[in-house]
Coordinates of C-alpha atoms in Angstrom, one line a residue:
M1 CA -25.2 -36.8 13.8
L2 CA -23.5 -34.4 12.0
I3 CA -20.5 -35.0 9.0
I4 CA -18.2 -31.8 8.1
F5 CA -16.6 -31.9 4.8
T6 CA -13.5 -29.1 4.5
A7 CA -11.7 -27.7 1.9
C8 CA -8.7 -25.1 3.1
G9 CA -8.6 -21.8 0.5
E10 CA -5.7 -19.4 1.0
K11 CA -7.2 -17.0 3.3
E12 CA -10.1 -19.4 5.1
K13 CA -11.4 -23.0 5.8
V14 CA -14.8 -23.8 4.7
S15 CA -16.8 -26.4 6.0
L16 CA -20.0 -28.2 4.7
Q17 CA -22.1 -29.1 7.4
T18 CA -24.1 -32.1 6.9
T19 CA -26.9 -34.2 8.6
V20 CA -28.1 -37.5 8.7
V21 CA -31.6 -39.0 8.0
E22 CA -32.6 -41.1 11.2
R23 CA -35.0 -43.1 13.3
G24 CA -36.5 -41.6 16.0
E25 CA -39.4 -39.7 18.1
L26 CA -40.9 -36.8 17.0
T27 CA -42.6 -34.4 20.1
E28 CA -44.5 -31.0 20.8
T29 CA -45.1 -30.5 23.9
V30 CA -47.1 -28.1 26.7
T31 CA -45.6 -27.7 29.9
A32 CA -48.3 -26.9 33.0
T33 CA -48.7 -26.9 37.1
G34 CA -50.8 -28.6 38.8
T35 CA -52.2 -30.5 42.2
V36 CA -52.6 -33.9 43.1
E37 CA -55.8 -34.8 43.9
S38 CA -57.5 -38.1 44.9
V39 CA -60.4 -39.3 42.1
T40 CA -62.5 -40.3 45.1
Q41 CA -62.5 -38.3 48.5
V42 CA -65.6 -39.0 50.8
D43 CA -65.9 -36.8 53.9
V44 CA -67.5 -39.2 57.0
G45 CA -69.4 -37.7 59.0
T46 CA -73.0 -38.7 61.3
Q47 CA -76.0 -38.4 60.9
V48 CA -77.4 -38.9 64.4
T49 CA -75.7 -36.3 67.4
G50 CA -73.7 -38.3 70.4
I51 CA -70.9 -38.7 71.8
I52 CA -68.1 -40.6 70.3
D53 CA -67.3 -43.8 71.9
K54 CA -65.1 -45.5 69.6
L55 CA -62.6 -44.8 66.9
L56 CA -61.5 -47.7 65.3
V57 CA -59.2 -46.6 62.8
D58 CA -56.6 -43.7 62.3
Y59 CA -54.5 -41.1 60.1
N60 CA -53.2 -43.8 57.0
S61 CA -55.1 -46.6 58.0
I62 CA -56.7 -48.8 55.0
V63 CA -60.2 -49.6 55.0
S64 CA -62.7 -51.3 52.7
K65 CA -66.2 -50.4 51.9
G66 CA -68.8 -51.3 54.8
E67 CA -65.8 -51.8 57.2
L68 CA -66.8 -50.3 60.6
I69 CA -64.9 -47.0 61.7
A70 CA -66.3 -45.8 64.4
E71 CA -69.3 -45.7 66.8
I72 CA -71.4 -43.4 68.7
E73 CA -72.8 -43.9 72.5
K74 CA -75.9 -45.9 72.1
T75 CA -77.4 -45.5 75.3
M76 CA -79.9 -42.6 74.1
L77 CA -80.5 -44.0 71.0
E78 CA -81.1 -47.5 72.4
S79 CA -83.6 -45.8 74.6
D80 CA -85.2 -43.6 72.1
L81 CA -86.0 -47.1 70.0
K82 CA -87.6 -48.4 73.4
S83 CA -89.9 -45.1 73.8
A84 CA -90.9 -45.1 70.0
E85 CA -91.7 -49.0 70.3
A86 CA -93.7 -48.5 73.3
N87 CA -95.5 -45.9 71.5
V88 CA -96.3 -48.1 68.6
E89 CA -97.8 -50.6 71.3
S90 CA -100.1 -48.0 72.7
A91 CA -101.0 -46.5 69.2
R92 CA -101.8 -50.2 68.7
L93 CA -104.2 -50.9 71.3
T94 CA -106.1 -47.4 71.0
Y95 CA -106.8 -47.9 67.0
E96 CA -108.2 -51.4 68.1
Y97 CA -110.1 -50.5 70.9
N98 CA -111.4 -47.6 68.2
L99 CA -112.3 -50.4 65.4
T100 CA -114.2 -52.3 67.5
N101 CA -116.5 -49.5 68.5
Y102 CA -116.4 -48.6 64.9
K103 CA -118.0 -51.5 63.7
R104 CA -120.2 -51.8 66.8
D105 CA -121.8 -48.4 66.0
K106 CA -121.8 -49.3 62.1
A107 CA -124.1 -52.2 62.8
L108 CA -126.5 -49.8 65.1
H109 CA -126.7 -47.1 62.6
D110 CA -127.6 -49.2 60.1
K111 CA -130.6 -50.0 62.1
Q112 CA -130.7 -46.8 63.2
L113 CA -130.4 -47.4 66.7
I114 CA -128.2 -44.4 67.0
S115 CA -127.9 -40.9 65.8
D116 CA -126.0 -40.0 62.6
Y117 CA -123.6 -37.8 65.7
E118 CA -122.8 -40.7 67.4
F119 CA -121.7 -42.8 64.2
Q120 CA -119.8 -39.9 63.0
T121 CA -117.6 -39.8 66.2
S122 CA -116.8 -43.3 66.3
T123 CA -115.4 -42.9 62.5
K124 CA -113.4 -39.8 63.6
D125 CA -111.9 -41.5 66.5
L126 CA -110.7 -44.6 64.5
E127 CA -109.3 -42.7 61.6
V128 CA -107.2 -40.4 64.2
S129 CA -106.3 -43.3 66.2
K130 CA -104.8 -45.1 62.9
T131 CA -103.2 -41.7 61.6
A132 CA -101.2 -42.1 65.6
Y133 CA -100.8 -45.6 65.1
D134 CA -99.3 -44.9 61.8
K135 CA -97.4 -42.4 63.0
A136 CA -95.6 -44.6 65.7
K137 CA -94.8 -47.0 63.5
A138 CA -92.4 -44.5 61.6
D139 CA -91.3 -42.8 64.4
R140 CA -90.1 -46.6 65.6
V141 CA -88.4 -46.7 61.9
R142 CA -86.7 -43.4 62.4
A143 CA -85.5 -44.6 66.1
A144 CA -84.3 -47.5 65.0
K145 CA -82.3 -46.5 62.0
N146 CA -80.9 -43.9 64.4
L147 CA -79.4 -46.3 66.4
N148 CA -78.3 -48.3 63.3
Y149 CA -76.3 -44.8 62.3
A150 CA -74.8 -44.8 65.6
E151 CA -71.9 -47.4 63.5
I152 CA -70.1 -45.7 61.6
Y153 CA -69.0 -47.2 58.1
S154 CA -66.6 -46.4 55.2
P155 CA -68.6 -45.7 52.2
I156 CA -65.6 -46.5 50.0
D157 CA -62.2 -48.8 49.6
G158 CA -59.6 -46.4 50.7
I159 CA -57.2 -44.8 53.0
V160 CA -57.8 -42.5 55.9
I161 CA -56.1 -39.0 55.2
S162 CA -57.8 -37.0 58.0
R163 CA -59.7 -37.7 61.4
D164 CA -61.4 -34.5 62.6
V165 CA -62.5 -36.2 66.4
E166 CA -61.8 -37.8 69.5
V167 CA -63.2 -40.6 71.6
G168 CA -65.8 -38.6 74.2
Q169 CA -66.3 -35.5 71.8
T170 CA -69.9 -34.8 71.1
V171 CA -70.9 -34.8 67.1
V172 CA -73.9 -32.9 66.2
S173 CA -76.0 -34.1 63.0
N174 CA -75.9 -30.7 60.8
M175 CA -73.6 -29.4 58.3
S176 CA -71.7 -26.6 60.0
V177 CA -69.6 -29.3 62.4
A178 CA -66.4 -30.8 61.2
N179 CA -66.5 -34.3 59.6
L180 CA -65.0 -37.4 61.7
Y181 CA -62.9 -38.9 58.6
T182 CA -62.3 -37.9 55.2
I183 CA -61.6 -41.4 53.2
A184 CA -59.8 -41.3 50.1
D185 CA -59.2 -43.6 47.2
L186 CA -55.2 -43.6 46.5
D187 CA -55.2 -45.9 43.4
H188 CA -56.9 -44.0 41.3
M189 CA -55.2 -40.1 41.2
Q190 CA -56.0 -37.2 39.2
V191 CA -54.1 -33.8 38.4
I192 CA -55.3 -30.4 38.4
G193 CA -53.2 -28.5 36.0
D194 CA -53.3 -24.7 34.8
V195 CA -52.4 -24.4 31.3
D196 CA -51.8 -21.4 30.0
E197 CA -54.3 -19.5 27.5
A198 CA -51.6 -19.4 24.3
D199 CA -51.5 -23.8 24.8
I200 CA -55.1 -24.8 25.5
G201 CA -56.1 -24.8 22.2
Q202 CA -53.7 -27.8 21.4
V203 CA -54.7 -29.6 24.9
K204 CA -57.2 -32.5 23.8
V205 CA -58.7 -35.5 25.8
G206 CA -56.8 -38.6 25.3
Q207 CA -53.3 -36.9 25.1
P208 CA -50.4 -38.7 27.1
V209 CA -48.4 -36.8 29.7
T210 CA -45.8 -37.5 32.3
F211 CA -45.4 -35.2 35.6
S212 CA -43.0 -35.0 38.2
V213 CA -43.3 -33.9 42.3
D214 CA -40.5 -32.8 44.4
A215 CA -41.1 -35.9 46.6
Y216 CA -39.9 -38.1 44.0
S217 CA -37.9 -35.9 41.9
D218 CA -36.2 -38.8 40.2
Q219 CA -39.1 -40.3 39.1
L220 CA -41.3 -39.9 36.1
F221 CA -45.0 -40.8 36.6
E222 CA -47.4 -41.1 33.8
G223 CA -51.3 -39.8 32.7
T224 CA -54.0 -39.2 30.7
V225 CA -55.8 -35.7 29.9
T226 CA -59.5 -37.0 30.5
Q227 CA -61.0 -33.3 30.7
V228 CA -60.3 -29.8 29.5
R229 CA -62.2 -27.0 31.6
L230 CA -63.6 -24.2 29.7
N231 CA -64.2 -21.9 32.8
P232 CA -61.1 -19.6 32.6
T233 CA -58.5 -18.3 36.1
T234 CA -57.6 -14.9 35.9
T235 CA -54.4 -14.3 38.3
N236 CA -52.5 -11.1 38.0
N237 CA -53.6 -10.3 34.6
V238 CA -52.7 -14.0 33.4
V239 CA -55.5 -16.5 32.3
T240 CA -55.1 -19.9 32.5
Y241 CA -57.1 -23.5 32.2
E242 CA -58.0 -26.5 34.4
V243 CA -56.7 -29.6 32.6
V244 CA -57.7 -32.7 34.5
V245 CA -55.1 -35.5 34.2
S246 CA -55.7 -39.2 35.4
A247 CA -53.0 -41.3 36.6
E248 CA -52.6 -44.5 38.5
N249 CA -50.9 -45.1 42.0
P250 CA -50.7 -48.4 42.9
E251 CA -47.5 -48.0 44.9
H252 CA -49.8 -44.9 47.0
K253 CA -46.4 -42.8 45.9
L254 CA -48.7 -40.0 44.7
I255 CA -50.7 -38.3 47.6
P256 CA -53.2 -35.5 47.7
G257 CA -51.8 -31.9 47.7
L258 CA -48.1 -32.5 45.4
T259 CA -47.4 -29.9 43.3
A260 CA -46.7 -31.2 40.2
N261 CA -45.2 -30.4 36.9
L262 CA -47.0 -31.8 33.9
T263 CA -45.5 -32.3 30.6
I264 CA -48.4 -32.8 28.4
Y265 CA -47.6 -34.2 24.6
V266 CA -49.8 -32.3 22.1
M267 CA -48.0 -34.6 19.5
R268 CA -45.7 -37.5 20.2
Q269 CA -44.7 -40.1 16.8
Q270 CA -42.5 -42.7 17.6
N271 CA -40.0 -44.7 15.6
I272 CA -40.5 -41.9 12.1
L273 CA -37.7 -41.0 9.6
L274 CA -36.4 -37.5 10.8
L275 CA -34.5 -34.7 9.2
S276 CA -33.1 -31.3 10.4
N277 CA -35.6 -28.2 9.8
K278 CA -32.0 -26.3 8.1
A279 CA -31.9 -29.0 5.9
F280 CA -34.9 -27.6 4.1
T281 CA -33.2 -23.5 3.4
F282 CA -29.6 -25.2 2.3
E283 CA -28.5 -23.9 -1.0
P284 CA -25.4 -24.6 -2.6
K285 CA -22.8 -22.3 -3.4
P286 CA -20.4 -23.7 -5.8
S287 CA -16.9 -22.9 -6.0
G288 CA -14.1 -24.3 -8.2
D289 CA -11.1 -23.5 -5.2
E290 CA -13.0 -25.7 -2.5
K291 CA -12.6 -28.8 -4.8
N292 CA -12.7 -30.7 -1.7
L293 CA -16.5 -30.0 -1.3
P294 CA -19.3 -32.3 -2.7
Q295 CA -20.5 -29.9 -6.1
P296 CA -24.3 -29.5 -6.9
E297 CA -25.3 -31.4 -9.6
G298 CA -27.2 -29.8 -12.0
D299 CA -29.7 -27.1 -10.9
G300 CA -32.2 -27.6 -8.2
K301 CA -34.9 -25.6 -9.4
V302 CA -35.6 -28.4 -12.3
V303 CA -36.9 -30.4 -9.3
K304 CA -40.6 -30.2 -9.6
L305 CA -42.2 -30.3 -5.8
G306 CA -45.5 -31.6 -5.5
E307 CA -48.0 -30.5 -2.0
N308 CA -46.4 -31.3 1.3
Q309 CA -42.8 -31.6 -0.7
K310 CA -39.7 -29.6 0.0
L311 CA -35.9 -29.6 -1.7
V312 CA -33.2 -30.9 0.4
W313 CA -30.0 -31.6 -1.0
V314 CA -28.0 -35.3 -0.5
A315 CA -24.8 -35.2 -0.4
K316 CA -23.6 -38.5 -2.4
G317 CA -19.7 -38.8 -3.1
D318 CA -18.4 -35.7 -4.2
K319 CA -22.1 -34.2 -5.4
L320 CA -24.9 -33.0 -3.8
V321 CA -27.9 -34.1 -5.5
P322 CA -31.1 -32.4 -5.1
T323 CA -34.0 -34.3 -3.7
A324 CA -37.7 -33.6 -3.3
V325 CA -38.9 -35.2 -0.2
T326 CA -42.4 -35.5 1.5
T327 CA -42.8 -34.2 4.7
G328 CA -45.1 -34.5 7.5
L329 CA -45.2 -33.6 11.2
S330 CA -43.0 -30.8 12.5
N331 CA -42.2 -29.6 15.9
G332 CA -40.2 -26.7 14.5
I333 CA -36.7 -28.1 15.0
K334 CA -37.0 -31.8 13.1
T335 CA -39.5 -32.5 10.4
E336 CA -41.3 -36.2 9.5
I337 CA -39.6 -37.3 6.2
I338 CA -42.3 -39.4 4.6
S339 CA -41.0 -40.0 1.3
G340 CA -38.2 -39.3 -0.9
L341 CA -35.2 -40.2 1.7
K342 CA -34.3 -43.2 3.8
E343 CA -32.2 -43.7 7.2
G344 CA -29.0 -43.1 6.7
D345 CA -28.8 -40.4 3.8
I346 CA -26.5 -37.5 4.1
V347 CA -28.2 -34.2 3.7
A348 CA -26.5 -30.8 3.4
E349 CA -27.5 -28.1 6.1
D350 CA -25.2 -25.4 5.8
Y351 CA -21.7 -24.1 5.2
S352 CA -19.2 -22.6 7.8
S353 CA -15.7 -20.8 7.4
M354 CA -13.4 -20.1 9.9
P355 CA -9.7 -18.5 9.1
S356 CA -7.2 -20.5 7.9
A357 CA -4.2 -20.6 10.9
T358 CA -1.7 -21.4 8.3
A359 CA -2.6 -17.9 6.5
A360 CA -3.8 -16.0 9.1
G361 CA -1.3 -17.3 12.0
D362 CA 2.1 -16.1 11.0
D363 CA 1.4 -12.5 10.5
N364 CA -0.4 -12.0 13.9
R365 CA 2.4 -13.6 15.9
S366 CA 4.4 -11.2 18.2
P367 CA 8.0 -11.3 17.6
F368 CA 8.2 -11.9 21.5
A369 CA 6.2 -15.0 21.5
P370 CA 7.9 -18.8 21.6
Q371 CA 8.5 -19.6 18.4
P372 CA 7.4 -23.5 17.0
P373 CA 11.0 -25.9 16.6
G374 CA 12.2 -25.5 13.2
R375 CA 11.5 -21.7 12.7
K376 CA 14.2 -19.0 12.3
K377 CA 13.2 -15.6 13.9
K378 CA 12.6 -12.4 12.0

């Protein structure tokens, strides 16, 4: 709010510009651009080789953790399991046969009725068959697991944002093959912003953030700084640092890949007394001719200033009263007033002057220009 006192001299009109102490919000921000990502995003692959038999979800399908989303053709896997079970049975019979021979030979060897060589041979056969039996059981467990892996379940709650296979396509269980699906949790998103090196020192974890995306240009989204990464990135001799901003996304408007324009509030104070910084540089100029302007009261230099205090001139009627105020935070435009002023106080900011229309207008008027009513031509 601006209040102007004026006084007219012979050649110019002088105005005293003032401002009013008001309550408001004091902010200082850092801007950046970034990319929207999901906090949790999982690539779903396969642990077995086979042919895709069923795809139960598609792009944009909402899935729950543990939900069946695809099946691999099971014929070969079921055959492998039956073969493993047969090997287990065969190994079991061999082991039990050798165990019986070992017990018999041990009794005979204890009575010295067979040689040490014969007893050692039966002992070796028992140990080999025991190892083969254990291996067969392990192979059966693996075959059963592989059969279970033919049914692919969602590892998280989320939305399918990518499907990379078709029914009938052969998939191979190694890292070089494309995934079946990519599932993202769109309820919880994050923005990876690039902050300039000149501003990164002001950015701290926990600071509030607002950002917009081109897809919803009329809407502001809110978030919080959760991480400031110290690894620098240099592009065209410009150094930036990554800042992670978390944001809730209940309406699923934010999707991975969107470009975000971030405003990070490195300072944000609400409902505080604020005064324009111009008021701190004001110096009164007493003038007898400008009687309509408030005149300074006393000498501002006699006002003792303490720590974090500054001098301002408060307009009270026809006087400018020097007042010491205690200041707080500032964003370079406005400053927080902690004490010394109250809401609604009028504080002087500056003087301004302009040529008086009555003094300068007549001399500069063209004799050929139309004259105001009642004025005689020269």
